[in-house]
Amino acid sequence: MAARRDFTRESLAAGVRAGDKRAVARAITLVENSDPLAYELVRDIYPETGGGYAIGVTGPPGVGKSSLISSLVRHVRTAGKSVGVISVDPSSPFSHGALLGDRIRLADHFLDPEVFIRSMGTRGHLGGLAEATLQALLVLDAAGKELVFLETVGAGQSEVEVIGIADTVLLVLMPGSGDSIQALKAGIMEIPDVIAINKMDHPAAKTMLNEVRSILSLDDKRAWRPPIVLTEAHRGENVTELWDKIEEHRAHLEGEGLLEQRRRENLAGEVFAVASARAKAHLETAVADDPELRRLLDDVQRRELDPLTAVREIMERVFKVGDGNSRPDAR
């Protein structure tokens, strides 16, 4: 068997297309490390993508997302579906690896050759976490995974960006959790296509179901009303029903001709998100390396220059764009 260092761009692409686990693992490592070879690889395999279906799974920490994904994977494997799982974890500040170790909670599937599981840390990628996750998704898609679960920790801005590349978004909540209530207040109810309230034996489960249903009823403009399913991930209760709702959402998208539209919008959004992240990184580097640009920030701090004028001058100097209204004394 070829050693890791023996992979070439051509052999790696061929290995990914063949679904070889070592090639897929190596490809995702390159993606995580922002290796230049990763961009070449994704360009090579991109024509083979589009066959997989991505399910984004999000929600506050500790609600049982990984356990629920494990039960869903077990269910879809009985139907012979090949599966990929990408779990996005907070990064260790020391090793930059994934801290939560969701792969441990998915250990039942380690030996299944048709299941590929990878935890990805949220370490600083040049184009942001969404870029790394998107490329990893494309690798698994090209490798022939029919279903790919994207799990994120929390429900903040970065997590929303990650699940923005999913075809169906599953929000997992838990009764009695302050974080869950905060998620409801934060307007995250606009995001999901399907909602699972896990730990259905909790005394407050039915109450939470009614609360969520009440919040959803305020939005009467959506053609698709997110169904709510009470589940118990550890025992696998109502997992079949939950998967049926995910399938119903997929059928709705396909039946209304919305799946390709959603994917087109998602990919366009990712292109702009990655471009924005890279522009921001370039801008920060340019300002750090240019004394004149740093002077502008000092002027703002001393109230000698307003922020918008500083922005205009920085944009003109770094990106050669502007509206012609910069300061007369600008050089």
Short mmCIF file of C-alpha atoms in Angstrom, two decimals:
data_model
loop_
_atom_site.label_atom_id
_atom_site.label_comp_id
_atom_site.label_asym_id
_atom_site.label_seq_id
_atom_site.Cartn_x
_atom_site.Cartn_y
_atom_site.Cartn_z
CA MET A 1 0.00 0.00 0.00
CA ALA A 2 1.33 3.44 -0.88
CA ALA A 3 2.75 5.48 1.96
CA ARG A 4 1.08 8.77 2.77
CA ARG A 5 3.94 10.73 1.26
CA ASP A 6 3.56 8.80 -2.00
CA PHE A 7 0.18 10.34 -2.78
CA THR A 8 0.30 12.57 -5.82
CA ARG A 9 -2.43 14.92 -6.98
CA GLU A 10 -3.52 12.34 -9.57
CA SER A 11 -3.39 9.30 -7.26
CA LEU A 12 -5.14 11.20 -4.48
CA ALA A 13 -7.97 12.28 -6.78
CA ALA A 14 -8.28 8.71 -8.08
CA GLY A 15 -8.34 7.37 -4.52
CA VAL A 16 -11.07 9.81 -3.49
CA ARG A 17 -13.17 8.89 -6.53
CA ALA A 18 -12.75 5.21 -5.62
CA GLY A 19 -13.88 5.91 -2.05
CA ASP A 20 -10.54 4.79 -0.56
CA LYS A 21 -10.61 5.76 3.14
CA ARG A 22 -6.91 6.58 3.30
CA ALA A 23 -7.17 8.89 0.30
CA VAL A 24 -10.28 10.57 1.70
CA ALA A 25 -8.64 11.05 5.10
CA ARG A 26 -5.50 12.49 3.50
CA ALA A 27 -7.57 14.82 1.31
CA ILE A 28 -9.49 16.21 4.29
CA THR A 29 -6.25 16.69 6.22
CA LEU A 30 -4.94 18.78 3.33
CA VAL A 31 -8.18 20.78 3.41
CA GLU A 32 -7.84 21.38 7.17
CA ASN A 33 -4.27 22.53 6.77
CA SER A 34 -5.14 24.88 3.89
CA ASP A 35 -2.54 23.04 1.83
CA PRO A 36 -2.28 24.36 -1.77
CA LEU A 37 -2.69 20.79 -3.00
CA ALA A 38 -6.18 20.77 -1.47
CA TYR A 39 -7.35 23.47 -3.88
CA GLU A 40 -5.96 21.54 -6.86
CA LEU A 41 -7.60 18.34 -5.61
CA VAL A 42 -11.03 19.89 -5.07
CA ARG A 43 -10.84 21.41 -8.55
CA ASP A 44 -10.11 17.96 -10.00
CA ILE A 45 -12.94 16.14 -8.21
CA TYR A 46 -15.57 18.90 -8.32
CA PRO A 47 -17.22 17.59 -11.53
CA GLU A 48 -17.98 14.33 -9.66
CA THR A 49 -19.87 16.09 -6.86
CA GLY A 50 -23.56 16.83 -6.52
CA GLY A 51 -24.77 13.30 -5.87
CA GLY A 52 -24.59 13.38 -2.08
CA TYR A 53 -27.25 14.85 0.19
CA ALA A 54 -26.03 17.03 3.07
CA ILE A 55 -27.85 17.21 6.40
CA GLY A 56 -26.70 19.98 8.73
CA VAL A 57 -27.20 19.22 12.42
CA THR A 58 -26.95 22.11 14.86
CA GLY A 59 -28.11 23.17 18.29
CA PRO A 60 -26.75 24.17 21.70
CA PRO A 61 -23.96 22.06 23.25
CA GLY A 62 -24.97 19.01 25.24
CA VAL A 63 -28.36 18.33 23.65
CA GLY A 64 -27.25 14.99 22.19
CA LYS A 65 -26.46 15.86 18.57
CA SER A 66 -23.70 13.27 18.19
CA SER A 67 -25.79 10.51 19.78
CA LEU A 68 -28.70 11.41 17.52
CA ILE A 69 -26.48 11.36 14.44
CA SER A 70 -25.15 7.96 15.51
CA SER A 71 -28.71 6.63 15.70
CA LEU A 72 -29.59 8.17 12.33
CA VAL A 73 -26.49 6.64 10.75
CA ARG A 74 -27.44 3.24 12.14
CA HIS A 75 -30.92 3.65 10.66
CA VAL A 76 -29.86 4.71 7.17
CA ARG A 77 -27.17 2.01 7.05
CA THR A 78 -29.94 -0.61 7.31
CA ALA A 79 -31.13 0.78 3.98
CA GLY A 80 -27.64 0.35 2.52
CA LYS A 81 -26.82 4.08 2.28
CA SER A 82 -23.15 5.10 2.40
CA VAL A 83 -22.54 7.84 4.95
CA GLY A 84 -20.05 10.56 5.79
CA VAL A 85 -20.01 12.54 9.04
CA ILE A 86 -18.16 15.81 9.61
CA SER A 87 -18.23 16.95 13.24
CA VAL A 88 -17.00 20.51 13.72
CA ASP A 89 -15.55 20.91 17.22
CA PRO A 90 -13.97 23.74 19.17
CA SER A 91 -10.20 23.59 18.73
CA SER A 92 -7.63 22.86 21.36
CA PRO A 93 -5.46 25.98 21.78
CA PHE A 94 -2.45 23.68 22.05
CA SER A 95 -2.78 20.96 19.43
CA HIS A 96 -5.40 22.78 17.30
CA GLY A 97 -7.24 19.47 17.14
CA ALA A 98 -10.88 18.78 17.92
CA LEU A 99 -11.68 18.91 21.64
CA LEU A 100 -15.03 17.23 22.00
CA GLY A 101 -14.09 14.06 20.17
CA ASP A 102 -17.44 13.34 18.57
CA ARG A 103 -15.84 10.33 16.89
CA ILE A 104 -15.89 8.64 20.30
CA ARG A 105 -19.66 8.96 20.45
CA LEU A 106 -19.87 7.57 16.92
CA ALA A 107 -17.57 4.64 17.77
CA ASP A 108 -20.20 2.05 16.85
CA HIS A 109 -19.61 2.88 13.18
CA PHE A 110 -15.80 2.92 13.10
CA LEU A 111 -15.48 -0.52 11.55
CA ASP A 112 -18.19 0.02 8.94
CA PRO A 113 -16.42 0.46 5.59
CA GLU A 114 -19.34 2.50 4.25
CA VAL A 115 -19.17 5.11 7.02
CA PHE A 116 -16.48 7.80 7.15
CA ILE A 117 -16.30 9.98 10.28
CA ARG A 118 -14.10 13.02 10.74
CA SER A 119 -13.88 15.66 13.47
CA MET A 120 -12.62 19.04 12.32
CA GLY A 121 -11.30 21.72 14.65
CA THR A 122 -12.34 25.34 14.31
CA ARG A 123 -8.72 26.48 13.98
CA GLY A 124 -8.14 29.54 11.85
CA HIS A 125 -8.55 28.74 8.18
CA LEU A 126 -7.61 31.40 5.66
CA GLY A 127 -11.09 31.41 4.19
CA GLY A 128 -12.85 30.59 7.43
CA LEU A 129 -14.35 27.42 8.84
CA ALA A 130 -17.10 27.34 6.22
CA GLU A 131 -14.50 26.98 3.47
CA ALA A 132 -12.80 24.01 5.11
CA THR A 133 -16.13 22.33 5.80
CA LEU A 134 -17.36 22.92 2.26
CA GLN A 135 -14.22 21.37 0.78
CA ALA A 136 -14.46 18.38 3.13
CA LEU A 137 -18.10 17.93 2.09
CA LEU A 138 -17.09 17.99 -1.57
CA VAL A 139 -14.41 15.35 -0.91
CA LEU A 140 -16.95 13.02 0.74
CA ASP A 141 -19.45 13.73 -2.03
CA ALA A 142 -16.90 12.83 -4.72
CA ALA A 143 -16.02 9.71 -2.71
CA GLY A 144 -19.55 8.45 -3.28
CA LYS A 145 -21.13 9.15 0.11
CA GLU A 146 -24.86 9.30 -0.49
CA LEU A 147 -25.52 11.11 2.79
CA VAL A 148 -23.24 13.51 4.65
CA PHE A 149 -24.05 14.76 8.14
CA LEU A 150 -22.50 18.12 9.12
CA GLU A 151 -22.54 18.58 12.88
CA THR A 152 -21.70 21.92 14.48
CA VAL A 153 -21.29 22.83 18.13
CA GLY A 154 -23.48 25.68 19.23
CA ALA A 155 -25.73 27.90 17.16
CA GLY A 156 -23.70 31.07 16.65
CA GLN A 157 -22.75 32.91 13.48
CA SER A 158 -19.92 30.56 12.47
CA GLU A 159 -22.13 27.51 12.98
CA VAL A 160 -24.88 29.05 10.88
CA GLU A 161 -22.33 29.66 8.12
CA VAL A 162 -21.27 26.01 8.22
CA ILE A 163 -24.77 24.58 7.98
CA GLY A 164 -25.49 27.10 5.22
CA ILE A 165 -24.08 24.51 2.82
CA ALA A 166 -26.57 21.82 3.91
CA ASP A 167 -29.57 20.68 1.91
CA THR A 168 -31.65 19.99 5.02
CA VAL A 169 -30.97 21.57 8.41
CA LEU A 170 -31.88 19.68 11.58
CA LEU A 171 -32.03 21.69 14.81
CA VAL A 172 -31.68 19.65 18.00
CA LEU A 173 -33.00 21.07 21.26
CA MET A 174 -33.36 19.69 24.76
CA PRO A 175 -36.03 20.50 27.35
CA GLY A 176 -34.91 22.21 30.53
CA SER A 177 -31.86 23.75 28.87
CA GLY A 178 -31.27 27.47 29.22
CA ASP A 179 -29.18 27.32 26.05
CA SER A 180 -32.17 25.98 24.15
CA ILE A 181 -34.33 28.85 25.31
CA GLN A 182 -31.63 31.29 24.28
CA ALA A 183 -31.56 29.63 20.87
CA LEU A 184 -35.29 30.24 20.54
CA LYS A 185 -34.91 33.87 21.56
CA ALA A 186 -32.02 34.42 19.18
CA GLY A 187 -34.20 33.84 16.16
CA ILE A 188 -32.56 30.57 15.24
CA MET A 189 -36.00 29.14 14.53
CA GLU A 190 -35.73 30.66 11.05
CA ILE A 191 -32.90 28.26 10.23
CA PRO A 192 -34.16 24.66 10.62
CA ASP A 193 -36.14 22.51 8.22
CA VAL A 194 -36.71 19.80 10.84
CA ILE A 195 -36.58 20.07 14.64
CA ALA A 196 -35.81 17.31 17.13
CA ILE A 197 -36.46 17.76 20.84
CA ASN A 198 -34.17 15.17 22.36
CA LYS A 199 -34.53 13.44 25.75
CA MET A 200 -38.27 13.05 25.30
CA ASP A 201 -38.64 11.52 28.79
CA HIS A 202 -37.87 14.88 30.37
CA PRO A 203 -40.92 16.28 32.23
CA ALA A 204 -40.70 19.52 30.25
CA ALA A 205 -40.50 17.85 26.80
CA LYS A 206 -44.15 18.34 25.89
CA THR A 207 -44.07 21.92 27.18
CA MET A 208 -41.07 22.70 25.01
CA LEU A 209 -42.73 21.11 22.00
CA ASN A 210 -45.72 23.43 22.46
CA GLU A 211 -43.41 26.45 22.90
CA VAL A 212 -41.50 25.67 19.72
CA ARG A 213 -44.72 25.03 17.82
CA SER A 214 -46.06 28.38 19.02
CA ILE A 215 -42.93 30.20 17.82
CA LEU A 216 -43.09 28.49 14.44
CA SER A 217 -46.72 29.50 14.02
CA LEU A 218 -45.65 33.16 13.96
CA ASP A 219 -44.06 32.61 10.55
CA ASP A 220 -46.98 31.92 8.22
CA LYS A 221 -45.10 32.72 5.01
CA ARG A 222 -42.98 29.57 4.78
CA ALA A 223 -44.18 26.98 2.31
CA TRP A 224 -42.51 24.28 4.41
CA ARG A 225 -43.49 24.13 8.08
CA PRO A 226 -40.65 22.50 10.07
CA PRO A 227 -41.98 19.35 11.73
CA ILE A 228 -41.08 18.70 15.38
CA VAL A 229 -40.14 15.21 16.58
CA LEU A 230 -39.61 14.10 20.18
CA THR A 231 -36.64 11.71 20.32
CA GLU A 232 -34.45 9.73 22.70
CA ALA A 233 -31.12 9.34 20.96
CA HIS A 234 -29.48 6.83 23.29
CA ARG A 235 -32.36 4.37 22.93
CA GLY A 236 -33.04 5.23 19.31
CA GLU A 237 -36.64 6.16 20.04
CA ASN A 238 -38.47 7.98 17.23
CA VAL A 239 -35.30 8.04 15.12
CA THR A 240 -37.19 6.38 12.27
CA GLU A 241 -39.86 9.07 12.50
CA LEU A 242 -37.20 11.77 12.53
CA TRP A 243 -35.55 10.35 9.42
CA ASP A 244 -38.94 10.17 7.71
CA LYS A 245 -39.36 13.93 8.29
CA ILE A 246 -35.91 14.60 6.82
CA GLU A 247 -36.88 12.51 3.79
CA GLU A 248 -40.16 14.40 3.53
CA HIS A 249 -38.26 17.68 3.42
CA ARG A 250 -36.00 16.33 0.71
CA ALA A 251 -39.04 15.19 -1.27
CA HIS A 252 -40.57 18.64 -0.82
CA LEU A 253 -37.44 20.33 -2.18
CA GLU A 254 -37.21 17.97 -5.13
CA GLY A 255 -40.93 18.05 -5.86
CA GLU A 256 -41.05 21.85 -5.89
CA GLY A 257 -37.83 22.15 -7.88
CA LEU A 258 -36.20 23.87 -4.91
CA LEU A 259 -33.24 21.56 -4.26
CA GLU A 260 -31.11 22.83 -7.12
CA GLN A 261 -32.17 26.39 -6.33
CA ARG A 262 -31.13 25.96 -2.69
CA ARG A 263 -27.80 24.44 -3.70
CA ARG A 264 -27.18 27.22 -6.19
CA GLU A 265 -27.91 29.87 -3.55
CA ASN A 266 -25.84 28.03 -0.93
CA LEU A 267 -22.83 27.71 -3.21
CA ALA A 268 -23.10 31.34 -4.31
CA GLY A 269 -23.27 32.35 -0.66
CA GLU A 270 -20.18 30.29 0.11
CA VAL A 271 -18.25 31.84 -2.76
CA PHE A 272 -18.98 35.32 -1.37
CA ALA A 273 -18.32 34.21 2.23
CA VAL A 274 -14.93 32.74 1.37
CA ALA A 275 -14.03 35.72 -0.80
CA SER A 276 -14.99 38.07 2.05
CA ALA A 277 -12.95 36.09 4.58
CA ARG A 278 -9.90 36.12 2.34
CA ALA A 279 -10.29 39.81 1.61
CA LYS A 280 -10.48 40.46 5.36
CA ALA A 281 -7.31 38.43 5.99
CA HIS A 282 -5.52 40.28 3.18
CA LEU A 283 -6.72 43.63 4.52
CA GLU A 284 -5.53 42.89 8.06
CA THR A 285 -2.11 41.82 6.77
CA ALA A 286 -1.83 44.91 4.57
CA VAL A 287 -2.66 47.26 7.44
CA ALA A 288 -0.24 45.47 9.79
CA ASP A 289 2.58 45.78 7.25
CA ASP A 290 2.00 49.39 6.19
CA PRO A 291 2.91 52.23 8.61
CA GLU A 292 0.74 54.70 6.69
CA LEU A 293 -2.34 52.52 7.07
CA ARG A 294 -1.60 51.98 10.75
CA ARG A 295 -1.34 55.76 11.08
CA LEU A 296 -4.92 56.08 9.82
CA LEU A 297 -6.11 53.87 12.67
CA ASP A 298 -4.12 55.99 15.12
CA ASP A 299 -5.80 59.08 13.70
CA VAL A 300 -9.21 57.49 14.29
CA GLN A 301 -8.24 56.64 17.86
CA ARG A 302 -7.21 60.28 18.49
CA ARG A 303 -10.48 61.52 16.96
CA GLU A 304 -8.52 63.28 14.22
CA LEU A 305 -10.12 61.18 11.49
CA ASP A 306 -13.58 59.65 11.35
CA PRO A 307 -13.89 55.84 10.85
CA LEU A 308 -15.63 55.96 7.48
CA THR A 309 -12.99 58.21 5.95
CA ALA A 310 -10.34 55.81 7.27
CA VAL A 311 -12.20 52.93 5.68
CA ARG A 312 -12.39 54.78 2.36
CA GLU A 313 -8.66 55.49 2.34
CA ILE A 314 -7.74 51.93 3.34
CA MET A 315 -9.96 50.51 0.60
CA GLU A 316 -8.37 52.83 -1.96
CA ARG A 317 -4.84 51.93 -0.93
CA VAL A 318 -5.31 48.18 -0.52
CA PHE A 319 -7.96 47.29 -3.10
CA LYS A 320 -7.73 50.31 -5.40
CA VAL A 321 -11.42 51.01 -4.99
CA GLY A 322 -13.12 54.14 -3.74
CA ASP A 323 -15.79 56.73 -4.40
CA GLY A 324 -13.49 59.70 -4.98
CA ASN A 325 -14.43 61.31 -1.65
CA SER A 326 -11.20 60.68 0.23
CA ARG A 327 -9.47 63.45 2.14
CA PRO A 328 -7.84 66.17 -0.01
CA ASP A 329 -4.55 65.67 1.82
CA ALA A 330 -4.49 61.92 1.29
CA ARG A 331 -1.41 60.72 -0.55
#
